[in-house]
Short mmCIF file of C-alpha atoms in Angstrom, two decimals:
data_model
loop_
_atom_site.label_atom_id
_atom_site.label_comp_id
_atom_site.label_asym_id
_atom_site.label_seq_id
_atom_site.Cartn_x
_atom_site.Cartn_y
_atom_site.Cartn_z
CA GLY H 187 -2.85 -0.32 -14.56
CA ALA H 188 -4.61 -3.41 -13.27
CA VAL H 189 -7.80 -3.05 -11.25
CA VAL H 190 -8.46 -4.45 -7.81
CA SER H 191 -11.98 -4.12 -6.46
CA GLN H 192 -12.63 -4.27 -2.72
CA HIS H 193 -16.08 -4.47 -1.15
CA PRO H 194 -17.70 -3.19 0.89
CA SER H 195 -16.15 0.27 1.12
CA ARG H 196 -17.80 0.87 4.50
CA VAL H 197 -19.42 -1.44 7.00
CA ILE H 198 -20.84 -0.96 10.46
CA CYS H 199 -21.47 -4.04 12.54
CA LYS H 200 -22.38 -4.95 16.08
CA SER H 201 -19.91 -6.42 18.51
CA GLY H 202 -19.77 -10.18 18.31
CA THR H 203 -20.79 -10.46 14.69
CA SER H 204 -18.56 -11.41 11.77
CA VAL H 205 -17.79 -9.31 8.72
CA LYS H 206 -16.50 -10.49 5.36
CA ILE H 207 -14.49 -8.24 3.05
CA GLU H 208 -13.91 -9.25 -0.56
CA CYS H 209 -10.98 -8.41 -2.76
CA ARG H 210 -11.13 -9.14 -6.48
CA SER H 211 -8.58 -8.68 -9.23
CA LEU H 212 -10.70 -7.74 -12.22
CA ASP H 213 -8.35 -8.01 -15.16
CA PHE H 214 -5.43 -10.14 -14.06
CA GLN H 215 -4.70 -13.29 -12.12
CA ALA H 216 -3.50 -12.51 -8.63
CA THR H 217 -1.07 -15.18 -7.53
CA THR H 218 -0.50 -13.33 -4.28
CA MET H 219 -2.83 -11.16 -2.28
CA PHE H 220 -2.01 -9.08 0.75
CA TRP H 221 -4.19 -7.76 3.54
CA TYR H 222 -3.25 -4.62 5.39
CA ARG H 223 -4.65 -2.71 8.30
CA GLN H 224 -4.23 1.02 8.59
CA PHE H 225 -4.77 3.06 11.72
CA PRO H 226 -5.55 6.77 11.47
CA LYS H 227 -2.61 8.81 10.21
CA GLN H 228 -0.38 5.75 10.17
CA SER H 229 1.22 3.55 7.59
CA LEU H 230 -0.05 0.22 6.36
CA MET H 231 0.51 -2.77 8.60
CA LEU H 232 0.76 -6.05 6.75
CA MET H 233 -1.56 -8.59 8.33
CA ALA H 234 -1.12 -11.58 6.07
CA THR H 235 -0.02 -12.81 2.68
CA SER H 236 -2.02 -15.39 0.78
CA ASN H 237 -1.20 -17.40 -2.27
CA GLU H 238 -3.96 -18.98 -4.31
CA GLY H 239 -4.89 -22.40 -3.07
CA SER H 240 -2.74 -22.39 0.03
CA LYS H 241 -3.04 -21.19 3.60
CA ALA H 242 -2.30 -17.59 4.36
CA THR H 243 0.90 -16.58 6.09
CA TYR H 244 0.15 -14.30 9.01
CA GLU H 245 2.44 -11.65 10.38
CA GLN H 246 3.52 -11.84 13.97
CA GLY H 247 0.84 -10.66 16.35
CA VAL H 248 -2.05 -11.17 13.93
CA GLU H 249 -4.54 -13.78 15.15
CA LYS H 250 -5.31 -16.20 12.34
CA ASP H 251 -8.50 -17.40 14.03
CA LYS H 252 -9.67 -13.82 14.34
CA PHE H 253 -8.86 -12.74 10.81
CA LEU H 254 -9.75 -15.58 8.46
CA ILE H 255 -8.29 -15.28 5.00
CA ASN H 256 -9.38 -17.35 2.04
CA HIS H 257 -7.78 -17.20 -1.39
CA ALA H 258 -9.76 -19.82 -3.23
CA SER H 259 -9.20 -18.55 -6.76
CA LEU H 260 -6.74 -16.43 -8.70
CA THR H 261 -9.15 -13.50 -8.70
CA LEU H 262 -10.71 -13.53 -5.25
CA SER H 263 -9.52 -13.32 -1.67
CA THR H 264 -11.68 -12.73 1.36
CA LEU H 265 -10.93 -11.47 4.85
CA THR H 266 -13.44 -12.36 7.56
CA VAL H 267 -13.22 -10.55 10.86
CA THR H 268 -14.78 -12.97 13.31
CA SER H 269 -16.50 -11.99 16.54
CA ALA H 270 -15.69 -8.36 15.88
CA HIS H 271 -14.96 -5.98 18.73
CA PRO H 272 -14.69 -2.19 18.74
CA GLU H 273 -10.89 -2.42 18.76
CA ASP H 274 -11.12 -4.13 15.35
CA SER H 275 -12.47 -0.89 13.92
CA SER H 276 -9.98 0.20 11.30
CA PHE H 277 -9.32 0.71 7.61
CA TYR H 278 -8.54 -2.56 5.86
CA ILE H 279 -6.83 -2.60 2.47
CA CYS H 280 -6.11 -5.48 0.14
CA SER H 281 -3.59 -5.61 -2.64
CA ALA H 282 -2.87 -8.11 -5.35
CA ALA H 283 0.14 -9.03 -7.42
CA GLY H 284 0.30 -11.29 -10.41
CA ALA H 285 3.19 -13.39 -11.57
CA LEU H 286 3.94 -10.88 -14.32
CA ASN H 287 3.45 -7.77 -12.18
CA THR H 288 6.35 -5.99 -10.58
CA GLU H 289 4.04 -3.75 -8.57
CA ALA H 290 1.06 -4.56 -6.40
CA PHE H 291 -2.33 -3.01 -7.04
CA PHE H 292 -4.58 -1.91 -4.24
CA GLY H 293 -8.26 -2.09 -3.53
CA GLN H 294 -10.20 0.98 -2.43
CA GLY H 295 -10.13 -0.05 1.21
CA THR H 296 -12.87 -0.94 3.68
CA ARG H 297 -13.73 1.22 6.67
CA LEU H 298 -14.92 -1.14 9.41
CA THR H 299 -16.70 0.29 12.42
CA VAL H 300 -17.70 -2.07 15.21
CA VAL H 301 -20.29 -0.67 17.62
CA ALA A 9 15.28 -7.74 6.12
CA GLN A 10 14.05 -4.85 4.05
CA SER A 11 13.01 -1.47 5.38
CA VAL A 12 11.95 1.96 4.20
CA ALA A 13 12.27 5.29 5.94
CA GLN A 14 10.37 8.45 5.18
CA PRO A 15 11.98 10.98 7.50
CA GLU A 16 9.31 13.67 7.18
CA ASP A 17 5.83 13.19 8.61
CA GLN A 18 4.62 16.22 6.71
CA VAL A 19 5.85 18.41 3.89
CA ASN A 20 4.36 21.84 3.27
CA VAL A 21 4.79 23.61 -0.04
CA ALA A 22 3.16 26.51 -1.82
CA GLU A 23 1.28 25.86 -5.04
CA GLY A 24 3.54 26.28 -8.04
CA ASN A 25 6.72 25.53 -6.09
CA PRO A 26 8.74 22.37 -6.55
CA LEU A 27 8.21 19.58 -4.04
CA THR A 28 10.36 16.76 -2.73
CA VAL A 29 9.24 13.87 -0.55
CA LYS A 30 12.16 11.91 0.82
CA CYS A 31 12.62 8.15 0.99
CA THR A 32 15.55 5.94 1.89
CA TYR A 33 15.59 2.17 1.84
CA SER A 34 17.50 -0.87 2.96
CA VAL A 35 17.51 -4.25 1.22
CA SER A 36 19.99 -7.08 0.97
CA GLY A 37 19.48 -7.61 -2.75
CA ASN A 38 18.41 -5.46 -5.67
CA PRO A 39 15.53 -3.17 -4.79
CA TYR A 40 12.30 -2.64 -6.62
CA LEU A 41 11.09 0.78 -5.46
CA PHE A 42 7.62 2.27 -5.61
CA TRP A 43 5.68 5.37 -4.74
CA TYR A 44 1.99 5.28 -3.95
CA VAL A 45 -0.46 8.07 -3.10
CA GLN A 46 -3.45 7.77 -0.79
CA TYR A 47 -6.39 10.14 -0.65
CA PRO A 48 -8.68 10.16 2.43
CA ASN A 49 -10.60 6.93 2.95
CA ARG A 50 -9.23 5.45 -0.23
CA GLY A 51 -6.80 2.70 -1.13
CA LEU A 52 -3.37 3.35 -2.56
CA GLN A 53 -2.82 4.52 -6.11
CA PHE A 54 0.36 3.58 -7.91
CA LEU A 55 2.47 6.57 -9.00
CA LEU A 56 5.72 5.16 -10.30
CA LYS A 57 8.33 2.48 -9.90
CA TYR A 58 12.00 1.82 -10.37
CA ILE A 59 13.02 -1.65 -11.45
CA THR A 60 16.11 -1.15 -13.55
CA GLY A 61 17.46 1.20 -16.18
CA ASP A 62 17.41 4.98 -15.98
CA ASN A 63 17.73 6.33 -12.48
CA LEU A 64 15.17 9.04 -13.16
CA VAL A 65 11.71 7.57 -13.34
CA LYS A 66 8.68 9.50 -14.56
CA GLY A 67 5.24 8.58 -13.32
CA SER A 68 1.64 9.70 -13.11
CA TYR A 69 0.41 13.29 -12.59
CA GLY A 70 3.81 14.83 -13.37
CA PHE A 71 5.66 13.11 -10.54
CA GLU A 72 9.14 11.71 -10.92
CA ALA A 73 11.64 10.02 -8.65
CA GLU A 74 15.38 9.54 -8.75
CA PHE A 75 17.01 6.29 -7.72
CA ASN A 76 20.35 6.90 -6.03
CA LYS A 77 22.10 3.65 -5.23
CA SER A 78 25.01 5.15 -3.32
CA GLN A 79 22.66 7.06 -1.02
CA THR A 80 20.03 4.30 -1.02
CA SER A 81 17.42 6.93 -1.74
CA PHE A 82 14.38 7.24 -3.96
CA HIS A 83 13.03 10.75 -3.43
CA LEU A 84 9.75 11.76 -5.06
CA LYS A 85 9.70 15.09 -6.88
CA LYS A 86 7.45 17.36 -8.88
CA PRO A 87 8.55 20.61 -10.52
CA SER A 88 5.34 22.52 -9.76
CA ALA A 89 2.97 21.46 -6.99
CA LEU A 90 -0.81 21.62 -7.24
CA VAL A 91 -3.28 21.95 -4.39
CA SER A 92 -4.80 18.69 -5.61
CA ASP A 93 -1.49 16.94 -4.90
CA SER A 94 -2.25 17.22 -1.19
CA ALA A 95 -2.44 13.63 0.05
CA LEU A 96 -0.53 10.93 1.91
CA TYR A 97 2.45 9.50 0.05
CA PHE A 98 4.04 6.13 0.68
CA CYS A 99 7.38 4.84 -0.49
CA ALA A 100 7.73 1.05 -0.72
CA VAL A 101 10.46 -1.45 -1.48
CA ARG A 102 10.39 -5.00 -2.69
CA ASP A 103 13.40 -7.28 -2.66
CA LEU A 104 12.27 -9.78 -5.24
CA TYR A 105 14.84 -12.45 -4.61
CA ASN A 106 14.80 -12.31 -0.85
CA ALA A 107 11.24 -11.34 -0.03
CA GLY A 108 9.18 -12.40 -3.00
CA ASN A 109 6.11 -10.31 -3.60
CA MET A 110 6.12 -8.65 -0.20
CA LEU A 111 6.16 -4.87 -0.16
CA THR A 112 7.55 -2.99 2.81
CA PHE A 113 6.13 0.50 3.27
CA GLY A 114 7.57 3.61 4.80
CA GLY A 115 5.60 5.44 7.44
CA GLY A 116 4.06 7.83 4.97
CA THR A 117 4.48 11.56 4.39
CA ARG A 118 1.57 13.94 4.32
CA LEU A 119 1.96 16.52 1.58
CA MET A 120 0.12 19.79 2.08
CA VAL A 121 0.07 22.17 -0.88
CA LYS A 122 -1.28 25.59 -0.02
CA PRO A 123 -2.74 28.01 -2.56
#
């Protein structure tokens, strides 16, 4: 299957700082990328959907100024958690789908800990 | 709107026994159905999908799933469970014509295979 690379896998940051997470599709063009948040022992919560070259569509309750998403190319999307707080600590997962893909492919996830 | 239900939070099975992880779905159009597996602190790995054709779909690691339109179900099965199958399993649905690339996930089922 196609490969999606997500970095970093783990990050610890101080409250008030910003953290950027990258999601790359390595061997296909991702027309759509998705960002999810997963709380312990829970399912994935879709945060936003982004299409290359356009603004992301955020799910209800997700602050777009808090979670900045950029999808500048067909192989790269970034999620920046701005002014992070301890309650932002979570597991963040990206996925990507190409125009020819029926299934989405997932990155390895990023464990964010805000101290 | 599309939705997925996984009625069991956890399934316990002895190694060597058959396993079933249940999934039911609701979509307004034709469903694309998927199963993913998640190991601790990792992203999701694609197992199998149903798009069209044979109702019995075979996937990775010996897993299979049966699409049942009348019961709106897509249960995951394996004839003989391995301890290494212990993980979190997610069923997902995509309604291509009404929801585009968006996947909706079930709540997840934790599979515990005991030696």
